[in-house]
CSV table of C-alpha atoms and ligand atoms in Angstrom, one decimal:
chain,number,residue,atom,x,y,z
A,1,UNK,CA,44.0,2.1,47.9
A,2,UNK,CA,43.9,-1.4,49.6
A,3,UNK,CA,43.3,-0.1,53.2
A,4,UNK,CA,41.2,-2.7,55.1
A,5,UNK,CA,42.1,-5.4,52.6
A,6,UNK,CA,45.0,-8.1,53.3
A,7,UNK,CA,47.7,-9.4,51.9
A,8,UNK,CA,49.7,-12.9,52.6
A,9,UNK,CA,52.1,-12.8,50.8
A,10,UNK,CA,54.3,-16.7,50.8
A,11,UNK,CA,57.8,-16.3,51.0
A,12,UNK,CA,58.1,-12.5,51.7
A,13,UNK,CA,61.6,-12.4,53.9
A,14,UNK,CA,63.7,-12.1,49.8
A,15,UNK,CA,63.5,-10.8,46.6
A,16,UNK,CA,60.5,-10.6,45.2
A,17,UNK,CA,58.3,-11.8,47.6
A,18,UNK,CA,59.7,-8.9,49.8
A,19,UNK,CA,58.9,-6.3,46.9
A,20,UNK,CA,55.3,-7.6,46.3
A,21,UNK,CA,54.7,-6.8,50.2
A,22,UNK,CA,55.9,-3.8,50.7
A,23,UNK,CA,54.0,-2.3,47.8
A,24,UNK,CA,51.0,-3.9,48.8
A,25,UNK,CA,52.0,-2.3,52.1
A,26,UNK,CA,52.7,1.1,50.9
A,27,UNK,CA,48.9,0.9,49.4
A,28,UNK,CA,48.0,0.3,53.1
A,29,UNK,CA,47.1,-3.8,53.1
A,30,UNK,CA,47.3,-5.6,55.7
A,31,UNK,CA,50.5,-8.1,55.9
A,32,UNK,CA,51.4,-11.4,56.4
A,33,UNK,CA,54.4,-12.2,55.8
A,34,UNK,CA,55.9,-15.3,55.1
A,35,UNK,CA,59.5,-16.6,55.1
A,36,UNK,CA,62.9,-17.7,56.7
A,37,UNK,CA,65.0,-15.1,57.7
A,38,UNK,CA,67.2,-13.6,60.6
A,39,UNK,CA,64.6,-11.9,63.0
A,40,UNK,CA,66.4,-8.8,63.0
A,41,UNK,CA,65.4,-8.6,58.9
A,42,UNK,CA,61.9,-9.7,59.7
A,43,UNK,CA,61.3,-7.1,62.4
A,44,UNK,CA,62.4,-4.2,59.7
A,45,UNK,CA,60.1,-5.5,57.5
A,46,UNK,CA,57.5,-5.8,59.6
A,47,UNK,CA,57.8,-1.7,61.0
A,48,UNK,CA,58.4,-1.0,57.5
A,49,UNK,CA,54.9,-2.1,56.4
A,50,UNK,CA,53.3,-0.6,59.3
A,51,UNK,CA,54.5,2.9,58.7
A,52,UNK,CA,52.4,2.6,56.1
A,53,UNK,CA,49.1,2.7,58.5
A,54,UNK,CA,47.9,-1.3,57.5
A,55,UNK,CA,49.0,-4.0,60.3
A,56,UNK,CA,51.8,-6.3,59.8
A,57,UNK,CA,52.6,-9.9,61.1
A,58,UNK,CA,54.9,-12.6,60.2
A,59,UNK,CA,54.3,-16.9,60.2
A,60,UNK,CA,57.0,-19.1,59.7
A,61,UNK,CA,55.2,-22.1,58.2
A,62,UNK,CA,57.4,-23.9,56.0
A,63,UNK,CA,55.8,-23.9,52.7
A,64,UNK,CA,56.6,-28.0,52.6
A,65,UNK,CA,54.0,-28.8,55.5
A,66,UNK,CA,50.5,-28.5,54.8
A,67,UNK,CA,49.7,-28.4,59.0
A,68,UNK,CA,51.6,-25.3,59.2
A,69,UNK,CA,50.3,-23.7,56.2
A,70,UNK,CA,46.9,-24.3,58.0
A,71,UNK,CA,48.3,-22.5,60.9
A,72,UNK,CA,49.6,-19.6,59.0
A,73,UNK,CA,45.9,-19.3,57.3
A,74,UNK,CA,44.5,-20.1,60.9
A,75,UNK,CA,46.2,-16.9,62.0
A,76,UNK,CA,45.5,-14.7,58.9
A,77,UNK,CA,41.5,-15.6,59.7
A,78,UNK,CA,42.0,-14.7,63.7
A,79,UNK,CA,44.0,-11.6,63.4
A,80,UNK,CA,42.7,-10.1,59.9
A,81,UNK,CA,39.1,-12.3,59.4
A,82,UNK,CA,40.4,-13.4,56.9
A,83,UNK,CA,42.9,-13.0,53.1
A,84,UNK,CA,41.8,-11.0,50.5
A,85,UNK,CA,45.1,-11.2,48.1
A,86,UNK,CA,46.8,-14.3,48.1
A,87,UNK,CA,50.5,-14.1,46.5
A,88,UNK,CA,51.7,-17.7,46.0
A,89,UNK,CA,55.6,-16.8,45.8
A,90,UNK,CA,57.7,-19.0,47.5
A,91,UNK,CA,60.0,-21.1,45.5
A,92,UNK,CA,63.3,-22.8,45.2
A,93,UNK,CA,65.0,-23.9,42.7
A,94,UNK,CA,67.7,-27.2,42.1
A,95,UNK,CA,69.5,-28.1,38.5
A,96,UNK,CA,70.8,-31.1,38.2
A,97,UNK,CA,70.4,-33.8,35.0
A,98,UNK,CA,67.0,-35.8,35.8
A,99,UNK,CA,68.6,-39.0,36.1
A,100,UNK,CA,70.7,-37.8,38.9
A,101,UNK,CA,67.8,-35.7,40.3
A,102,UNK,CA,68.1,-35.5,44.4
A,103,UNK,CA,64.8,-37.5,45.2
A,104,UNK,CA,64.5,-34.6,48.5
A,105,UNK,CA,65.2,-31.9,45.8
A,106,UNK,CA,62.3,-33.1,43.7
A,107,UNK,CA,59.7,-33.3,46.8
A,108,UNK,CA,60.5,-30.2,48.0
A,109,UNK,CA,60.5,-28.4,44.6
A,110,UNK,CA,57.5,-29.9,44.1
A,111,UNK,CA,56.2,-29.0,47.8
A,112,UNK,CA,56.8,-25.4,47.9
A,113,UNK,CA,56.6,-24.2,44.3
A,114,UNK,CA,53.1,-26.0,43.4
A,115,UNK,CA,52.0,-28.0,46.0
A,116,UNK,CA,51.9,-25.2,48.6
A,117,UNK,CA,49.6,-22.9,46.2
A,118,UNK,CA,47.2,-25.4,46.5
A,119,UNK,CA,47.1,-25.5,50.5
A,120,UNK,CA,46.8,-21.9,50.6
A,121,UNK,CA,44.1,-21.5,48.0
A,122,UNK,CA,41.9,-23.9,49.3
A,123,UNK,CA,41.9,-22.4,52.8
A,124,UNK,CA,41.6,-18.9,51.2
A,125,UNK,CA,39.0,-19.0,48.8
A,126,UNK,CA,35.7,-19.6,50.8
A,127,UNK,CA,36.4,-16.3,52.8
A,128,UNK,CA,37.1,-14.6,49.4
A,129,UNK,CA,33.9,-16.0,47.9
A,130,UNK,CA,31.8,-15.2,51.1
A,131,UNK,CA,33.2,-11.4,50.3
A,132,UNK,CA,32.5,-11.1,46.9
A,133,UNK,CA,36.0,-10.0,46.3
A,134,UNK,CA,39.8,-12.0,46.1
A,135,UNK,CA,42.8,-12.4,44.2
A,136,UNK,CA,45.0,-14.9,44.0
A,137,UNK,CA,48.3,-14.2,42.6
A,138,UNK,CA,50.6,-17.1,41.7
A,139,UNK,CA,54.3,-16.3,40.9
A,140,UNK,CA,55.0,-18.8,38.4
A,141,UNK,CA,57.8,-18.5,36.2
A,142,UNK,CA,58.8,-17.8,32.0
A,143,UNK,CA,59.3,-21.8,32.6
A,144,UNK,CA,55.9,-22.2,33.3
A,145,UNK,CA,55.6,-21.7,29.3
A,146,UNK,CA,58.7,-22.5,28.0
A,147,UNK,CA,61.7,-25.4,29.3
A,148,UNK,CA,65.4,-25.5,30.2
A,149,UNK,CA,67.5,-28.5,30.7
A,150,UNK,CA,68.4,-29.7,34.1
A,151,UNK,CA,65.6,-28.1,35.6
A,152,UNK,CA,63.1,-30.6,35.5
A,153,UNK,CA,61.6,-30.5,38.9
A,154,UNK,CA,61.2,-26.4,38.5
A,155,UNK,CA,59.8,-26.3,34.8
A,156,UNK,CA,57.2,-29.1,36.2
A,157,UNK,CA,56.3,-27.3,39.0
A,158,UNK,CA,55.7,-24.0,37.2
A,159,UNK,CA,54.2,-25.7,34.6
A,160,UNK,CA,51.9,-27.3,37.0
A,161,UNK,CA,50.8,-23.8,38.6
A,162,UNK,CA,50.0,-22.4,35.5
A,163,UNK,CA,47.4,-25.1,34.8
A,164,UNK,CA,46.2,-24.9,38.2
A,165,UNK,CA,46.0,-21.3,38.1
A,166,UNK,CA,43.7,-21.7,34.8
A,167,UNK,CA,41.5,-24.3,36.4
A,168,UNK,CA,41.0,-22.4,39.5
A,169,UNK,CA,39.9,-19.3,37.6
A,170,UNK,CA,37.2,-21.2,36.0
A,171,UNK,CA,36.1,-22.2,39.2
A,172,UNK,CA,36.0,-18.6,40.5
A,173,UNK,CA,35.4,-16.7,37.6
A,174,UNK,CA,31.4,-15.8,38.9
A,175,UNK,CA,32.7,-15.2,42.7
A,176,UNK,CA,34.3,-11.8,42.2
A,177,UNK,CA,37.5,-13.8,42.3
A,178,UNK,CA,40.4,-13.9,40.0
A,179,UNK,CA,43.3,-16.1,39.8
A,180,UNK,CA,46.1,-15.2,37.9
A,181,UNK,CA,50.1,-16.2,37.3
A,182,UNK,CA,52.6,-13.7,36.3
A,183,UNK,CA,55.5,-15.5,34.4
A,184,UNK,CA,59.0,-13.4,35.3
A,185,UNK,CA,62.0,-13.7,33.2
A,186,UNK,CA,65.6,-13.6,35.1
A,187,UNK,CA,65.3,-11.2,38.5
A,188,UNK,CA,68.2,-9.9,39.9
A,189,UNK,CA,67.1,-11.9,43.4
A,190,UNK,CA,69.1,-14.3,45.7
A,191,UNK,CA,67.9,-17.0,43.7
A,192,UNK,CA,69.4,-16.0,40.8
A,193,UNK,CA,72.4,-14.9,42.3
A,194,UNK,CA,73.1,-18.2,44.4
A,195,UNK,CA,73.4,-19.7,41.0
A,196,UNK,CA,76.1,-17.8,39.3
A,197,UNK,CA,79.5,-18.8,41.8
A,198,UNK,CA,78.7,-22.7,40.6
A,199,UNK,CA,78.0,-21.3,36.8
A,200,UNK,CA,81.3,-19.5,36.4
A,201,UNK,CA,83.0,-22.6,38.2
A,202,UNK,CA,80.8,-24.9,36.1
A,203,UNK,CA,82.0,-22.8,32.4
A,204,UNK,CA,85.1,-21.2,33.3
A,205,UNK,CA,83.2,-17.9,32.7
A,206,UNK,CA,83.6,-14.7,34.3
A,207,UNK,CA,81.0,-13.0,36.5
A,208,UNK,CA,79.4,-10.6,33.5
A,209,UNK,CA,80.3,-13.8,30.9
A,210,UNK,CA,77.3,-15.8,33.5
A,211,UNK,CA,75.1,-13.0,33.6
A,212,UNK,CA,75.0,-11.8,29.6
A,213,UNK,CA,75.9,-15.3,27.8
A,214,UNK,CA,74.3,-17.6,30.0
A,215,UNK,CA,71.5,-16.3,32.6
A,216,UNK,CA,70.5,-13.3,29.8
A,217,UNK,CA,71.0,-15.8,26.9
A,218,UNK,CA,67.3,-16.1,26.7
A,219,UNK,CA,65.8,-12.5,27.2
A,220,UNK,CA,66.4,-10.4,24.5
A,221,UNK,CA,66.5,-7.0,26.4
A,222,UNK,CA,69.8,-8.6,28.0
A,223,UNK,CA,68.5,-6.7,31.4
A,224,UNK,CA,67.5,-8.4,34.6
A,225,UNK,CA,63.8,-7.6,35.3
A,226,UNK,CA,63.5,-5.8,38.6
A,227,UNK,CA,61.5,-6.7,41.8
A,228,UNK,CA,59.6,-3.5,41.4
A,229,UNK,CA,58.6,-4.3,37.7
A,230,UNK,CA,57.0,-7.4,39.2
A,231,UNK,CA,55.3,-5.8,42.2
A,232,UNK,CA,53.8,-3.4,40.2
A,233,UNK,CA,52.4,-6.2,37.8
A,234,UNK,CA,50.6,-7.6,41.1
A,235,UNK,CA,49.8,-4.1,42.2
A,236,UNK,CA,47.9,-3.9,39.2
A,237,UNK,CA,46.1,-7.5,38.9
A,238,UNK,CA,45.1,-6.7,43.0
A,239,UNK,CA,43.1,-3.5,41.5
A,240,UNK,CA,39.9,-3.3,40.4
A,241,UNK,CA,40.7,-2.1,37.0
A,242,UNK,CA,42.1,-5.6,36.6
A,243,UNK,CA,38.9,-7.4,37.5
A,244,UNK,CA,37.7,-8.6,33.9
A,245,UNK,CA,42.0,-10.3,34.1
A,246,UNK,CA,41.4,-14.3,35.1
A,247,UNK,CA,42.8,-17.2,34.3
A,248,UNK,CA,45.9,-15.5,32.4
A,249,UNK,CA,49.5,-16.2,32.5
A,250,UNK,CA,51.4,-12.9,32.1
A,251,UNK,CA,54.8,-12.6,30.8
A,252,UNK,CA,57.1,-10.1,32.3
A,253,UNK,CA,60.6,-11.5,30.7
A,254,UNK,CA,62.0,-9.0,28.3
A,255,UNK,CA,61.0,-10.8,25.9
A,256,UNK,CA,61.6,-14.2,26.4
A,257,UNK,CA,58.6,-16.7,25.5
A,258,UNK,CA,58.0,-14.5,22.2
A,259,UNK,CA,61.0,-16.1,20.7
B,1,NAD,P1,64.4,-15.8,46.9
B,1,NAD,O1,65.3,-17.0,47.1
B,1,NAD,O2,64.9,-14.4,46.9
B,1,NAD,O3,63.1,-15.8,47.9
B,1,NAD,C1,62.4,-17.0,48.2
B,1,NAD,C2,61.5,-16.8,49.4
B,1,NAD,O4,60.9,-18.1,49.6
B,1,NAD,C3,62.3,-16.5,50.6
B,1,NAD,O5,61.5,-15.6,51.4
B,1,NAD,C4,62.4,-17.8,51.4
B,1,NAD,O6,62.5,-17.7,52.8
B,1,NAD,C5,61.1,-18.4,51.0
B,1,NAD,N1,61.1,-19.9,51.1
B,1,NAD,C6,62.0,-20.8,50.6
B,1,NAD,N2,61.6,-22.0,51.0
B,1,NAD,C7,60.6,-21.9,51.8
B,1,NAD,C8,59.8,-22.8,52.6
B,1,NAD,N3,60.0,-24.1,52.6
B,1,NAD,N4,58.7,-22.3,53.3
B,1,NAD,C9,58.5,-21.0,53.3
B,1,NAD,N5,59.2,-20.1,52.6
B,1,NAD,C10,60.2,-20.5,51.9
B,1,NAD,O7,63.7,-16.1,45.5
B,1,NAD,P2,63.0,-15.1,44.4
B,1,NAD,O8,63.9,-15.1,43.2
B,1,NAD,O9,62.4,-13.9,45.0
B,1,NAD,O10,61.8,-16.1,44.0
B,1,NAD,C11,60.4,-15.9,44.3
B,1,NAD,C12,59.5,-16.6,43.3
B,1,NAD,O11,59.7,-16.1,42.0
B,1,NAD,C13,59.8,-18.1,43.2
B,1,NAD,O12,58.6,-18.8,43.1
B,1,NAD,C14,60.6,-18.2,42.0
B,1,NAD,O13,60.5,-19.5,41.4
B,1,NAD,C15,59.9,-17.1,41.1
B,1,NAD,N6,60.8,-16.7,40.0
B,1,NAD,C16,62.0,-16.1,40.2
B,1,NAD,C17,62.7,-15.7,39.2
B,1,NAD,C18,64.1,-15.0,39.3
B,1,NAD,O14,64.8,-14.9,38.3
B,1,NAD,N7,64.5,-14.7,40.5
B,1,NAD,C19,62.2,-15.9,37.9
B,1,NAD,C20,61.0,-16.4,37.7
B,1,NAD,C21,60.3,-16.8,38.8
């Protein structure tokens, strides 16, 4: 359903990044991939998206340096002509109280989960407006609408791409271009999991204490929203049935921000 389109897709090497490629893939984009990782793991995503009949290649820019962001686009142009979805993913995340807020932690926070969006966007909308067609999918967060404590570099930054995200759509909204954000509640990804040794150190909890009191406190199904629930939400906003979609946030959190 996407053949001859592609897809650069930031941070791709993990969780849901990695998802949102290889069902983009399995609808037969093009792929760039994106992302640190062993090369091993890169290479078998790489054949993995090409058995689906699109091409496949990887950049390693670093999502913090705006030169190698331009390189990454650079290549997407020369190999592809070009990206027609653009999925904004890569992100970190750091919790600490803001006054004691790692000054490098901020930057980069702020570097790869907003600032990055905009160095990719810029470089990938005047091919998508020469086309007609493009989407630009920004993987914000449920704390792009709502806050937690000790967080504040992350809830800024999300809360940053979601006005972004809006002011971009109006921009585009005539072009055959839509920019959207899809808001996930907890996923079951490294990121999540990284957090939850320190947490049960943190509270004297157990394992499943972390998981249903503290990380699924807020989402009222008390499940961890899969990768695949999120790729198929960009599956959809890539299609053409989604077309009349700009400028929204959309929530997939169990239930989270409705509280
Ligand atoms: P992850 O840690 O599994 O994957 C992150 C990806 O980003 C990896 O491919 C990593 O290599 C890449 N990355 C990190 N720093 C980079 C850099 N400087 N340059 C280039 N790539 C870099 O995380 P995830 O949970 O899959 O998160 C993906 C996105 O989803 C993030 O923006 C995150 O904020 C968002 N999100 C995650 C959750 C969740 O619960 N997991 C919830 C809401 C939003």
């Amino acid at each position: 359903m996407l053949q001859g389109k592609t897809a650069l897709i930031t941070g791709s090497t993990s969780g849901i990044g990695q998802a949102i490629a290889e069902a983009l893939a399995a609808q037969g984009a093009n792929i760039v991939f994106n992302g640190f990782g062993e090369a091993d793991h890169i290479d078998a995503l790489l054949n993995t998206a090409r058995s689906h009949g699109g091409r496949a290649l990887h950049h390693p820019a670093d999502m913090r340096r705006p030169d190698e962001i331009a390189a990454m686009m650079d290549l997407a142009q020369a190999e592809f002509g070009g990206v027609d979805i653009l999925v904004n993913n890569a992100g970190i995340q750091h919790v600490a109280p803001v006054d004691e807020f790692p000054l490098d932690k901020w930057n980069d926070i702020i570097a790869i989960n907003l600032s990055s969006a905009f160095h990719t966007t810029r470089l990938a909308v005047p091919g998508m407006r020469q086309r007609g067609w493009g989407r630009i999918i920004n993987i914000a967060s449920a704390h792009a609408l709502v806050a937690s404590p000790f967080k504040s570099a992350y809830v800024a930054a999300k809360h940053g791409i979601a006005g972004f995200t809006k002011s971009c759509a109006l921009e585009l909204a005539q072009s055959g271009v839509t920019v959207n954000a899809i808001c996930p509640g907890y996923v079951r990804t490294p990121l999540v999991e990284r957090q939850i040794p320190d947490t049960m150190k943190a509270r004297n909890l157990t394992r499943e204490q972390v998981e249903r009191d503290v990380l699924l406190a807020a989402q009222p199904t008390k499940r961890f929203v899969t990768v695949e629930e999120i790729a198929a939400m960009v599956g959809y906003l890539a299609s053409d049935a989604a077309r009349s979609v700009t400028g929204a946030l959309m929530s997939v959190d169990g239930g989270w921000t409705a509280q």
